[in-house]
PDB file of N, CA, C and O in Angstrom:
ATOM      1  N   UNK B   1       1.602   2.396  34.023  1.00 87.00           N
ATOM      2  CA  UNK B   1       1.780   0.995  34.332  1.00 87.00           C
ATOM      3  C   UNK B   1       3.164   0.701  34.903  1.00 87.00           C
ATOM      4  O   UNK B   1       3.626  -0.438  34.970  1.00 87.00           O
ATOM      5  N   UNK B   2       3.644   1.540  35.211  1.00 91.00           N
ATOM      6  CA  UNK B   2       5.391   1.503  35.956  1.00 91.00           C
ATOM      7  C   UNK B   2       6.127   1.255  34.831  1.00 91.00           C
ATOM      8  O   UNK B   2       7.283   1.360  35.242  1.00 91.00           O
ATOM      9  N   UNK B   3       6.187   0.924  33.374  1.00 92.00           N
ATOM     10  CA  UNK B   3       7.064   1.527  32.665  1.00 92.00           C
ATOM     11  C   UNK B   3       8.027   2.599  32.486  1.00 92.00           C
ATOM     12  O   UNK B   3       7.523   3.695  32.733  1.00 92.00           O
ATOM     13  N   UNK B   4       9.084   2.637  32.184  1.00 94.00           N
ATOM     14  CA  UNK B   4       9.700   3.744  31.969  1.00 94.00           C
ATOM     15  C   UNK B   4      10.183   3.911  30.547  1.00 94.00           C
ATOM     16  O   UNK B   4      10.467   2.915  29.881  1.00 94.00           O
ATOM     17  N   UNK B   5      10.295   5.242  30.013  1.00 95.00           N
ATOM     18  CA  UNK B   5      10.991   5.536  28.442  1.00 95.00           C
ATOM     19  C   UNK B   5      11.939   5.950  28.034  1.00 95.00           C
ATOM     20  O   UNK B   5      11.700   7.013  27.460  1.00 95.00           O
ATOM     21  N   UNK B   6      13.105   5.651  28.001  1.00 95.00           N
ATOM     22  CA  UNK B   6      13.196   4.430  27.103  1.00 95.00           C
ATOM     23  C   UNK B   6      13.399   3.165  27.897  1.00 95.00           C
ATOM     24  O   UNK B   6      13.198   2.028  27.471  1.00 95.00           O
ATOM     25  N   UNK B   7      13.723   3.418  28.827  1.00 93.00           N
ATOM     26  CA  UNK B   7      14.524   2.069  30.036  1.00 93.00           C
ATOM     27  C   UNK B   7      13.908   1.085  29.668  1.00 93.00           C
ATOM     28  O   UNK B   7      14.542   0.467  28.813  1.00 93.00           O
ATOM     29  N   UNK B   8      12.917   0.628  29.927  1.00 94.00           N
ATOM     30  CA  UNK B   8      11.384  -0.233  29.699  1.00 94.00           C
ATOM     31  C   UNK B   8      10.981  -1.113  28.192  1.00 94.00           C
ATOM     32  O   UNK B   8      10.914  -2.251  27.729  1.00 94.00           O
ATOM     33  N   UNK B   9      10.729   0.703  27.751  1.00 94.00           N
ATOM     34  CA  UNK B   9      10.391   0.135  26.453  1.00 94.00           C
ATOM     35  C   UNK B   9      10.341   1.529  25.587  1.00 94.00           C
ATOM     36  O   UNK B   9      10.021   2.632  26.030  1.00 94.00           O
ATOM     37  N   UNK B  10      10.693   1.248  24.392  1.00 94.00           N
ATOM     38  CA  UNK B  10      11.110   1.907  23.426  1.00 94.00           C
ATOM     39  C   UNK B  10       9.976   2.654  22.813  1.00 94.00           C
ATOM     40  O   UNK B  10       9.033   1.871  22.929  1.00 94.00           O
ATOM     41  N   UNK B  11       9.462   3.919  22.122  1.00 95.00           N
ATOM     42  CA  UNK B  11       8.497   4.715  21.610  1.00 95.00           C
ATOM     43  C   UNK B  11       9.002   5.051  20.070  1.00 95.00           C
ATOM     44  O   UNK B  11      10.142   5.477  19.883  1.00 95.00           O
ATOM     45  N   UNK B  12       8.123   4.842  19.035  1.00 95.00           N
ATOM     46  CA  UNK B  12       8.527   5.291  18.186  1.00 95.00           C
ATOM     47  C   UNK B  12       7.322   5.700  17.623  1.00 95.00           C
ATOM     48  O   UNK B  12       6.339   4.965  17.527  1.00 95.00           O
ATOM     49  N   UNK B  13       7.394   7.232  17.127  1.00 94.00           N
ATOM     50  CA  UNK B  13       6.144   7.957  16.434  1.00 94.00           C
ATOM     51  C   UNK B  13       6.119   7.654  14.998  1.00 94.00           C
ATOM     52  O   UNK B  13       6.589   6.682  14.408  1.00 94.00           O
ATOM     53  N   UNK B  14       5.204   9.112  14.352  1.00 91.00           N
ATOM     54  CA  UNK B  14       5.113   9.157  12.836  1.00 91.00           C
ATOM     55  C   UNK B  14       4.607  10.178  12.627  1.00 91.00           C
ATOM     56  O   UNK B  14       3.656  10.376  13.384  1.00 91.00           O
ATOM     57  N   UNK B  15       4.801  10.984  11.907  1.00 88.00           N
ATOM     58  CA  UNK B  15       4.695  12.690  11.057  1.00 88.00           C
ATOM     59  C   UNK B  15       5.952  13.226  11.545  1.00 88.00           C
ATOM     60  O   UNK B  15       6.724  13.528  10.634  1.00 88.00           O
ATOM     61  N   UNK B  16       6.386  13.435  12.743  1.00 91.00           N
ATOM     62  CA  UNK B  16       7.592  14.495  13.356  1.00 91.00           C
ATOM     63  C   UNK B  16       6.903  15.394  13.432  1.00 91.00           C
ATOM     64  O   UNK B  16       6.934  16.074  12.407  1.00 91.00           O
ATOM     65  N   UNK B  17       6.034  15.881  14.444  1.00 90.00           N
ATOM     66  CA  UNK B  17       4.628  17.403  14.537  1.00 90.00           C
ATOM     67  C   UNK B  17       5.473  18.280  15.792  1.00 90.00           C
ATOM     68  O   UNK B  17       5.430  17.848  16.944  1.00 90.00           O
ATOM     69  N   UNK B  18       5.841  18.887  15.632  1.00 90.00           N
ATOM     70  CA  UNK B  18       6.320  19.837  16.832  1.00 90.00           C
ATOM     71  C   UNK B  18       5.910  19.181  18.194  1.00 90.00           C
ATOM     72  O   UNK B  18       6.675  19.414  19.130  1.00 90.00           O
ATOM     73  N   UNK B  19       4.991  18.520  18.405  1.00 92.00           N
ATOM     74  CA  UNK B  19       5.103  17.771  19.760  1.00 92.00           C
ATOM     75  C   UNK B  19       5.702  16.773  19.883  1.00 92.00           C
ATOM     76  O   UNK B  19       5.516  16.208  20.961  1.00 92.00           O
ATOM     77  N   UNK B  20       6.639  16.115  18.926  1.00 93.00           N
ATOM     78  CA  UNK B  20       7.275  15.293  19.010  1.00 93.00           C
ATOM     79  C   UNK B  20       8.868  15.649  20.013  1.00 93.00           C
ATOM     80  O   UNK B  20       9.484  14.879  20.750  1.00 93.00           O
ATOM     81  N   UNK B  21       9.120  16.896  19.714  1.00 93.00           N
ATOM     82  CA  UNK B  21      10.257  17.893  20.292  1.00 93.00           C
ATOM     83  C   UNK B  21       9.728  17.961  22.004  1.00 93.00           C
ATOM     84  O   UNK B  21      10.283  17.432  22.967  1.00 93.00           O
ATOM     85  N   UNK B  22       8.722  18.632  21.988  1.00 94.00           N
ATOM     86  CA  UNK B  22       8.172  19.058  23.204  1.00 94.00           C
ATOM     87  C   UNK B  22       7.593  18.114  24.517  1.00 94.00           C
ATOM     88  O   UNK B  22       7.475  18.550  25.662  1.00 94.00           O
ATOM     89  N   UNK B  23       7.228  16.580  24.036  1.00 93.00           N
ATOM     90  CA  UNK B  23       7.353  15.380  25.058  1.00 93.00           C
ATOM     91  C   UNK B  23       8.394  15.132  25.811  1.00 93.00           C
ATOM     92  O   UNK B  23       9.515  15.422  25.393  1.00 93.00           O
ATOM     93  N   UNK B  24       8.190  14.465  27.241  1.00 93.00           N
ATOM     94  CA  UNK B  24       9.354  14.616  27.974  1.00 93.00           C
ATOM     95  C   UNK B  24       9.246  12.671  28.311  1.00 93.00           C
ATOM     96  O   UNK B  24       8.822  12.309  29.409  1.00 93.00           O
ATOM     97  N   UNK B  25       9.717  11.500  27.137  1.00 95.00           N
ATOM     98  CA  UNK B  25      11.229  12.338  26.786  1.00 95.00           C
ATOM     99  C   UNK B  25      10.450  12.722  25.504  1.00 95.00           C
ATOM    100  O   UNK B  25       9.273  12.542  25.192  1.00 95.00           O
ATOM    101  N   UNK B  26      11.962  13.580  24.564  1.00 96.00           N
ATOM    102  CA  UNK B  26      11.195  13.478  23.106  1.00 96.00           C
ATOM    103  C   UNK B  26      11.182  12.166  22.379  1.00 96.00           C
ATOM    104  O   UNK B  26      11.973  11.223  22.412  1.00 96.00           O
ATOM    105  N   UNK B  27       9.885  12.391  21.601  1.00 96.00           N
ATOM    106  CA  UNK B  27       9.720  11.117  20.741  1.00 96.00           C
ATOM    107  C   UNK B  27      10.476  10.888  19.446  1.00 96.00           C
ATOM    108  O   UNK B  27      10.255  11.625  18.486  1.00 96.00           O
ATOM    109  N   UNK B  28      11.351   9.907  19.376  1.00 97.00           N
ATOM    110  CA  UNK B  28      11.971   9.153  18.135  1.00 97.00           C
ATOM    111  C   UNK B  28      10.881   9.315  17.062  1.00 97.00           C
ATOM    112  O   UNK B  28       9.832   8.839  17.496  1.00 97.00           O
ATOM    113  N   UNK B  29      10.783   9.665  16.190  1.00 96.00           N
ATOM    114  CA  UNK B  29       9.880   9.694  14.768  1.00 96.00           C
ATOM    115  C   UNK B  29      10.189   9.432  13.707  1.00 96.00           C
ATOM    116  O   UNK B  29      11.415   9.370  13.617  1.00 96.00           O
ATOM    117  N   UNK B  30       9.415   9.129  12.332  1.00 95.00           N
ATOM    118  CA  UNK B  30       9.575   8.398  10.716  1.00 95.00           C
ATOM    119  C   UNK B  30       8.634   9.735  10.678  1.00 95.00           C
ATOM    120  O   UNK B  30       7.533  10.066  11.117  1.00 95.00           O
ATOM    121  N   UNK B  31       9.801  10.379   9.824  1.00 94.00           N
ATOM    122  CA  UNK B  31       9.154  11.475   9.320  1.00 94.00           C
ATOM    123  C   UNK B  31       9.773  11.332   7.242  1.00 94.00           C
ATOM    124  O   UNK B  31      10.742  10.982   6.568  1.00 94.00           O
ATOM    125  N   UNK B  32       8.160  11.980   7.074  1.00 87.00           N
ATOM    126  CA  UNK B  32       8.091  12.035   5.766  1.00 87.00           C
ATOM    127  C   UNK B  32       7.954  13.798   5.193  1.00 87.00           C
ATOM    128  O   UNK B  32       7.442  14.633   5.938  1.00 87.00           O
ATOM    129  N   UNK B  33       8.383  14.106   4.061  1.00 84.00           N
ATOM    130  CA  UNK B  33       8.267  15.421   3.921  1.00 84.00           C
ATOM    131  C   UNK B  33       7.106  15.752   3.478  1.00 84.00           C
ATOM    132  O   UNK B  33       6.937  15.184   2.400  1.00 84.00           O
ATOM    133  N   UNK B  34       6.228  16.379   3.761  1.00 84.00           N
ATOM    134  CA  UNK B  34       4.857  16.387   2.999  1.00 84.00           C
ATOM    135  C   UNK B  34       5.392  17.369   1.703  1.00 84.00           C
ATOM    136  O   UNK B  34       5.178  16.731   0.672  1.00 84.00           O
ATOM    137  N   UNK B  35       5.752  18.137   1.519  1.00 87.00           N
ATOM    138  CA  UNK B  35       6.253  18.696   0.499  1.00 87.00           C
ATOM    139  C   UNK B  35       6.669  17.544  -0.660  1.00 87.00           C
ATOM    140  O   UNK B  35       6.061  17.313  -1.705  1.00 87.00           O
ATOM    141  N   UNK B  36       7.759  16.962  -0.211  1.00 87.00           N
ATOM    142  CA  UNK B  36       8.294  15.918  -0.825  1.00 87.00           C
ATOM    143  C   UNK B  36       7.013  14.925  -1.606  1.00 87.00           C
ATOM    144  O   UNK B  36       6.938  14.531  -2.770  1.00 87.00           O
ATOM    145  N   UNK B  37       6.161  14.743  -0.536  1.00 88.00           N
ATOM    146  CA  UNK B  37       4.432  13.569  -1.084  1.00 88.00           C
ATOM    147  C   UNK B  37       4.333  14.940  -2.374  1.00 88.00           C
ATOM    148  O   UNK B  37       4.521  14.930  -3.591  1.00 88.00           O
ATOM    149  N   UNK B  38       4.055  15.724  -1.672  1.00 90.00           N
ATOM    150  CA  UNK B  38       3.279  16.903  -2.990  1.00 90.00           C
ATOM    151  C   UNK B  38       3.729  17.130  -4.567  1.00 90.00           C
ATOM    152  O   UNK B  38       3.092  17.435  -5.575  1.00 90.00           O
ATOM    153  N   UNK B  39       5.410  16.780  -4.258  1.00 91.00           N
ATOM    154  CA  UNK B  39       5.841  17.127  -5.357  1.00 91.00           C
ATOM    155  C   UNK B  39       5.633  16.061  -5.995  1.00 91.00           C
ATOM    156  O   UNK B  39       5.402  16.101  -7.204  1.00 91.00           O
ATOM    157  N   UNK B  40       5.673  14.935  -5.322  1.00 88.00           N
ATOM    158  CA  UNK B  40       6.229  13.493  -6.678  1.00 88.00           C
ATOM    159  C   UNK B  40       4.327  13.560  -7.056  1.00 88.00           C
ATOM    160  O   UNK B  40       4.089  13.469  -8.260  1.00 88.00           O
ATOM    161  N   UNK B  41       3.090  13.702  -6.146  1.00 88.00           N
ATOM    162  CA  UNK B  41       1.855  13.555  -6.534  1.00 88.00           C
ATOM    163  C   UNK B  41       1.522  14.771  -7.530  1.00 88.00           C
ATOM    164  O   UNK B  41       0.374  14.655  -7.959  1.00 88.00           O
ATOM    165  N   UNK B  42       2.151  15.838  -7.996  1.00 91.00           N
ATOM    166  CA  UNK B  42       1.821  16.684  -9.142  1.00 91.00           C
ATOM    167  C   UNK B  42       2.606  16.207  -9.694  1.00 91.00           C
ATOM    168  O   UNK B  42       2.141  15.791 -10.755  1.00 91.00           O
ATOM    169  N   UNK B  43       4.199  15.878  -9.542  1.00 89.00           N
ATOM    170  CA  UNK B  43       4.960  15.214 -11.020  1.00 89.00           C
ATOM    171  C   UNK B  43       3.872  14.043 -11.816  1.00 89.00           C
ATOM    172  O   UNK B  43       3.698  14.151 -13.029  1.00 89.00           O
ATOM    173  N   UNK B  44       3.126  12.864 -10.973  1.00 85.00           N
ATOM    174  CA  UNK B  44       2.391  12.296 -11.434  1.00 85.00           C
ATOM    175  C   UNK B  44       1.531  12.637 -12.265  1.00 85.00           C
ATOM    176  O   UNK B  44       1.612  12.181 -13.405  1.00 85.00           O
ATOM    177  N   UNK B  45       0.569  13.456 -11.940  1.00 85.00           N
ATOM    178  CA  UNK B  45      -0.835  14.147 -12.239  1.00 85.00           C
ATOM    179  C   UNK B  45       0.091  14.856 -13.824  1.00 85.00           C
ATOM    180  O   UNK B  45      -0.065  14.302 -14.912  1.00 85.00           O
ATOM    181  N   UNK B  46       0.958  16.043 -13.672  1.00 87.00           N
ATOM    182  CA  UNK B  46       1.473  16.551 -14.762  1.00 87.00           C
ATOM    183  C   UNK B  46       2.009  15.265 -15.813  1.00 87.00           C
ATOM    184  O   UNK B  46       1.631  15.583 -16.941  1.00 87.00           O
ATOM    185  N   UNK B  47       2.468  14.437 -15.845  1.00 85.00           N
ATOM    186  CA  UNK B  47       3.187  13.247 -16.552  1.00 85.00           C
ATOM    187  C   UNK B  47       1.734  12.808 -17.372  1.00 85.00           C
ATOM    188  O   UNK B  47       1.702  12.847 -18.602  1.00 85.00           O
ATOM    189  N   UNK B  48       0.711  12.448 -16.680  1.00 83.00           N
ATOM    190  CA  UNK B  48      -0.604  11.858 -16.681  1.00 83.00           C
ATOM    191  C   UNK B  48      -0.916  13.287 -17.649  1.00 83.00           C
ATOM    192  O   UNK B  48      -0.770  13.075 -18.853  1.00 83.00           O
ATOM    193  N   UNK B  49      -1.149  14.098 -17.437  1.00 84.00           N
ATOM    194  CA  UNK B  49      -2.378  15.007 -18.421  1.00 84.00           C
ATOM    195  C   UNK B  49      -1.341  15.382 -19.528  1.00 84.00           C
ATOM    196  O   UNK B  49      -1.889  16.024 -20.424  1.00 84.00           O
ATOM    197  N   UNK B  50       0.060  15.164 -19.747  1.00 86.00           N
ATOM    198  CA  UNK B  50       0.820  15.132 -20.809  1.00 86.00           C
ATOM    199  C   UNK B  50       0.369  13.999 -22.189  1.00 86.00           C
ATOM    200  O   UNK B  50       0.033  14.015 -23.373  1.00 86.00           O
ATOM    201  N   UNK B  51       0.663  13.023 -20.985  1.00 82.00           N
ATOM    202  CA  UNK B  51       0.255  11.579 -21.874  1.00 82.00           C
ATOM    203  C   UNK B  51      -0.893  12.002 -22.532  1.00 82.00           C
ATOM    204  O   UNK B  51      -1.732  12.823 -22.160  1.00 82.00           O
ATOM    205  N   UNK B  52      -0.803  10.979 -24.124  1.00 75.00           N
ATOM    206  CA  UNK B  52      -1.926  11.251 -24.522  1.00 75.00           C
ATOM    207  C   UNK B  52      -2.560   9.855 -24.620  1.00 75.00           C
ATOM    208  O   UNK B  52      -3.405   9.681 -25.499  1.00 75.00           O
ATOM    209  N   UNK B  53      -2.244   8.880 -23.831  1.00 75.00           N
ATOM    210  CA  UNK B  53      -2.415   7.430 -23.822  1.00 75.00           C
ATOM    211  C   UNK B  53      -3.540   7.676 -22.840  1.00 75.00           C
ATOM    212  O   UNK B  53      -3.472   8.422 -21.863  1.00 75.00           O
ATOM    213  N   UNK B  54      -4.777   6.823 -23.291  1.00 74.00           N
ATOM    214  CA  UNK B  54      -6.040   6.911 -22.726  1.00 74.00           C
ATOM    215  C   UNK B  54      -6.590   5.734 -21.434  1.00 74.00           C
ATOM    216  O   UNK B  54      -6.186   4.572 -21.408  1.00 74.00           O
ATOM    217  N   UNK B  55      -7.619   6.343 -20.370  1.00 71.00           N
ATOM    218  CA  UNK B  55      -7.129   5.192 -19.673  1.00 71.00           C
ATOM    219  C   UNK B  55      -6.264   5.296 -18.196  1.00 71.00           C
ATOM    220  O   UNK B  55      -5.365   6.133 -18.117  1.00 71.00           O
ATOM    221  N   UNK B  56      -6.479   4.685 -17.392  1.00 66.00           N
ATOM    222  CA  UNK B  56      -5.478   5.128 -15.767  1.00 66.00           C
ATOM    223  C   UNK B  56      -4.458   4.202 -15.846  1.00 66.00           C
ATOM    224  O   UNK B  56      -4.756   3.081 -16.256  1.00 66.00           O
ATOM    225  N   UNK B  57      -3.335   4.436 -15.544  1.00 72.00           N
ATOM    226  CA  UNK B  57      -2.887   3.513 -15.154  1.00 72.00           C
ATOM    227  C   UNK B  57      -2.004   3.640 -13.614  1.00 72.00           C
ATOM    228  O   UNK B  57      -1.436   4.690 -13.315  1.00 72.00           O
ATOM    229  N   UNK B  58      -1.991   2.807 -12.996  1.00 70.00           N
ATOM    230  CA  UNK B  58      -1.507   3.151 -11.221  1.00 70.00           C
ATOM    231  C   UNK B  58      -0.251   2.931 -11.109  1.00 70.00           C
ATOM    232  O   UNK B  58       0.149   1.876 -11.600  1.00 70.00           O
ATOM    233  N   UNK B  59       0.697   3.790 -10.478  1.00 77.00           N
ATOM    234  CA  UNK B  59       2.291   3.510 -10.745  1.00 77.00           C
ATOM    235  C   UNK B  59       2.739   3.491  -9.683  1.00 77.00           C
ATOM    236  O   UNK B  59       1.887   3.631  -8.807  1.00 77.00           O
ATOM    237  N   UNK B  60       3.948   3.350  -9.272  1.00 84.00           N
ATOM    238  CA  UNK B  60       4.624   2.916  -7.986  1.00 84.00           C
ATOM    239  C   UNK B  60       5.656   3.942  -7.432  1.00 84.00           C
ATOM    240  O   UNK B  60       6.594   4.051  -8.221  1.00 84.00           O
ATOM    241  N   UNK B  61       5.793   4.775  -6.266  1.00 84.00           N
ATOM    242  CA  UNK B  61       6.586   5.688  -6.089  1.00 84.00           C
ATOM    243  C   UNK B  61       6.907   5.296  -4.870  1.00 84.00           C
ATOM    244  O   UNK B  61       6.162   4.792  -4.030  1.00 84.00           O
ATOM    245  N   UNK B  62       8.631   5.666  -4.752  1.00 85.00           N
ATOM    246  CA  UNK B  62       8.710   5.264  -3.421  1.00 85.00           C
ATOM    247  C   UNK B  62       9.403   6.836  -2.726  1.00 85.00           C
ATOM    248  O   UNK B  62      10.300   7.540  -3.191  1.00 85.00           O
ATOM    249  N   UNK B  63       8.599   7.013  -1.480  1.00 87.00           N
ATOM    250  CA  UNK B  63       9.276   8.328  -0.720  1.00 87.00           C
ATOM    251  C   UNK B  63      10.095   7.568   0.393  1.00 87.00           C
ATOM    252  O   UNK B  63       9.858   6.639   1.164  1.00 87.00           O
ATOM    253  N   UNK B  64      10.950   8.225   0.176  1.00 89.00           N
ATOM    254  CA  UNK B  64      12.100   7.977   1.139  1.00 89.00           C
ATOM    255  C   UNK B  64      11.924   8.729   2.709  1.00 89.00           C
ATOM    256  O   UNK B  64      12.102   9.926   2.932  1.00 89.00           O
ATOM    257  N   UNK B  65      11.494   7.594   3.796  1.00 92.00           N
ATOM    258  CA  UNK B  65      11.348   8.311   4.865  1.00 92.00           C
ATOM    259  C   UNK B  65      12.936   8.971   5.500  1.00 92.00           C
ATOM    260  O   UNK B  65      13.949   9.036   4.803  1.00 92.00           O
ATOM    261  N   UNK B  66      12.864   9.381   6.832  1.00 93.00           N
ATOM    262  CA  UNK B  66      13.666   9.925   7.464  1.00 93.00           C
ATOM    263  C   UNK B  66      13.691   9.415   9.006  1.00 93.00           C
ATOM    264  O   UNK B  66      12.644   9.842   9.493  1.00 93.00           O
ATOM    265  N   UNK B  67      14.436   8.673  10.024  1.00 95.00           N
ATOM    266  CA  UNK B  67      13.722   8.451  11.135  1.00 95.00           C
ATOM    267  C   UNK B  67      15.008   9.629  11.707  1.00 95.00           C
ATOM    268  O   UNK B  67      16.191   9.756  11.390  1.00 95.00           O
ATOM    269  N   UNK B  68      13.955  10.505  12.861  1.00 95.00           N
ATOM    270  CA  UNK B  68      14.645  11.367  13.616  1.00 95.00           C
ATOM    271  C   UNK B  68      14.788  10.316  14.867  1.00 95.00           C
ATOM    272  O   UNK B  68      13.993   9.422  15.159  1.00 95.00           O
ATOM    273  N   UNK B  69      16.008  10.660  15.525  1.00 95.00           N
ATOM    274  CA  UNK B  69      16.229   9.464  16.872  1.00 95.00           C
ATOM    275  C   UNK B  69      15.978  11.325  17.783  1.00 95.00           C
ATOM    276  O   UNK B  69      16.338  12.494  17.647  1.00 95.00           O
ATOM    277  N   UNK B  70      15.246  10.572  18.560  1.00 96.00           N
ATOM    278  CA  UNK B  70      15.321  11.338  19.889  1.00 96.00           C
ATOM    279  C   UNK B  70      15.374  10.644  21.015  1.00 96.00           C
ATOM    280  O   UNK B  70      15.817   9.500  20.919  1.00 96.00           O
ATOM    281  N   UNK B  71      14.978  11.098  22.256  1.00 95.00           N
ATOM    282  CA  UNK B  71      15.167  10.433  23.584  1.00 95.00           C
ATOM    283  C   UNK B  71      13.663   9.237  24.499  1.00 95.00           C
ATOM    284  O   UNK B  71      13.284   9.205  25.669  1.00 95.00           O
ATOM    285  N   UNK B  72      13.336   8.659  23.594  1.00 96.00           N
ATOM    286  CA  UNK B  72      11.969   8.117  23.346  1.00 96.00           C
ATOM    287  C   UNK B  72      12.810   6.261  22.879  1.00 96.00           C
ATOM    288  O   UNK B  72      12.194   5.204  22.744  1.00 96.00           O
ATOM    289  N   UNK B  73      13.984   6.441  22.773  1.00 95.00           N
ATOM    290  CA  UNK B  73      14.480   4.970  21.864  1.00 95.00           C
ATOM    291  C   UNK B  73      15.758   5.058  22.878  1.00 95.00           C
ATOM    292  O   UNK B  73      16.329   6.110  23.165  1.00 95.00           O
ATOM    293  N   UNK B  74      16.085   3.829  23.344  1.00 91.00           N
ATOM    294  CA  UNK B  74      17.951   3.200  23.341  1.00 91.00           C
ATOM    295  C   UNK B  74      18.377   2.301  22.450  1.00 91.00           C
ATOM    296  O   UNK B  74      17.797   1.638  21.590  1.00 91.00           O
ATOM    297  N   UNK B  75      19.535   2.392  22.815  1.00 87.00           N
ATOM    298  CA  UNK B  75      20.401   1.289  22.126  1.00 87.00           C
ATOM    299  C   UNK B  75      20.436   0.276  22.214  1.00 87.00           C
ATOM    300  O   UNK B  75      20.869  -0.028  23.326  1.00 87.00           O
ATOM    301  N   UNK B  76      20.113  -0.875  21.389  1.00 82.00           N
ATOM    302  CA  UNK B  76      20.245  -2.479  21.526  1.00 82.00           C
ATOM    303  C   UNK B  76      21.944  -2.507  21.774  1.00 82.00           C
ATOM    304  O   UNK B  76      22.796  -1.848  21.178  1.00 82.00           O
ATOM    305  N   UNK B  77      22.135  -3.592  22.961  1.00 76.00           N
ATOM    306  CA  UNK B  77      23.673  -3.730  22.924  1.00 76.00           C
ATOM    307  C   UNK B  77      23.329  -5.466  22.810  1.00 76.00           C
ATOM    308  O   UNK B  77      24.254  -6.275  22.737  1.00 76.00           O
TER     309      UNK B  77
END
């Protein structure tokens, strides 16, 4: 559409997947660690089959994203 990136308008992804590197330009991304999801979702599950309190209860975790800047974003002046 005669856009240009970033000139135009700004791109911002999500995962950070090796094609995020390899786009021309590269894409700016909110990357999360999946490792990081894994660990706090077994700390849960382990905490849970400890308890001996009967019953679900749903709790609140917050993962801390990461945004990688690449060449996909400029600068607001």
């Amino acid at each position: 559409n005669g856009f240009s990136v970033p000139g135009d308008v700004s791109v911002i992804g999500h995962d950070n997947s090796v094609f995020c590197e390899l786009s021309n330009p590269s894409l700016t991304t909110v990357s999360i660690e999946s490792p990081c999801i894994g660990k706090v979702c077994v700390d849960a599950i382990v905490e849970k089959l400890k308890s001996k309190e009967p019953g679900f209860e749903m709790g609140c975790h917050v993962i801390q994203p990461r945004l990688v800047i690449r060449s996909s974003v400029r600068a607001l002046t």
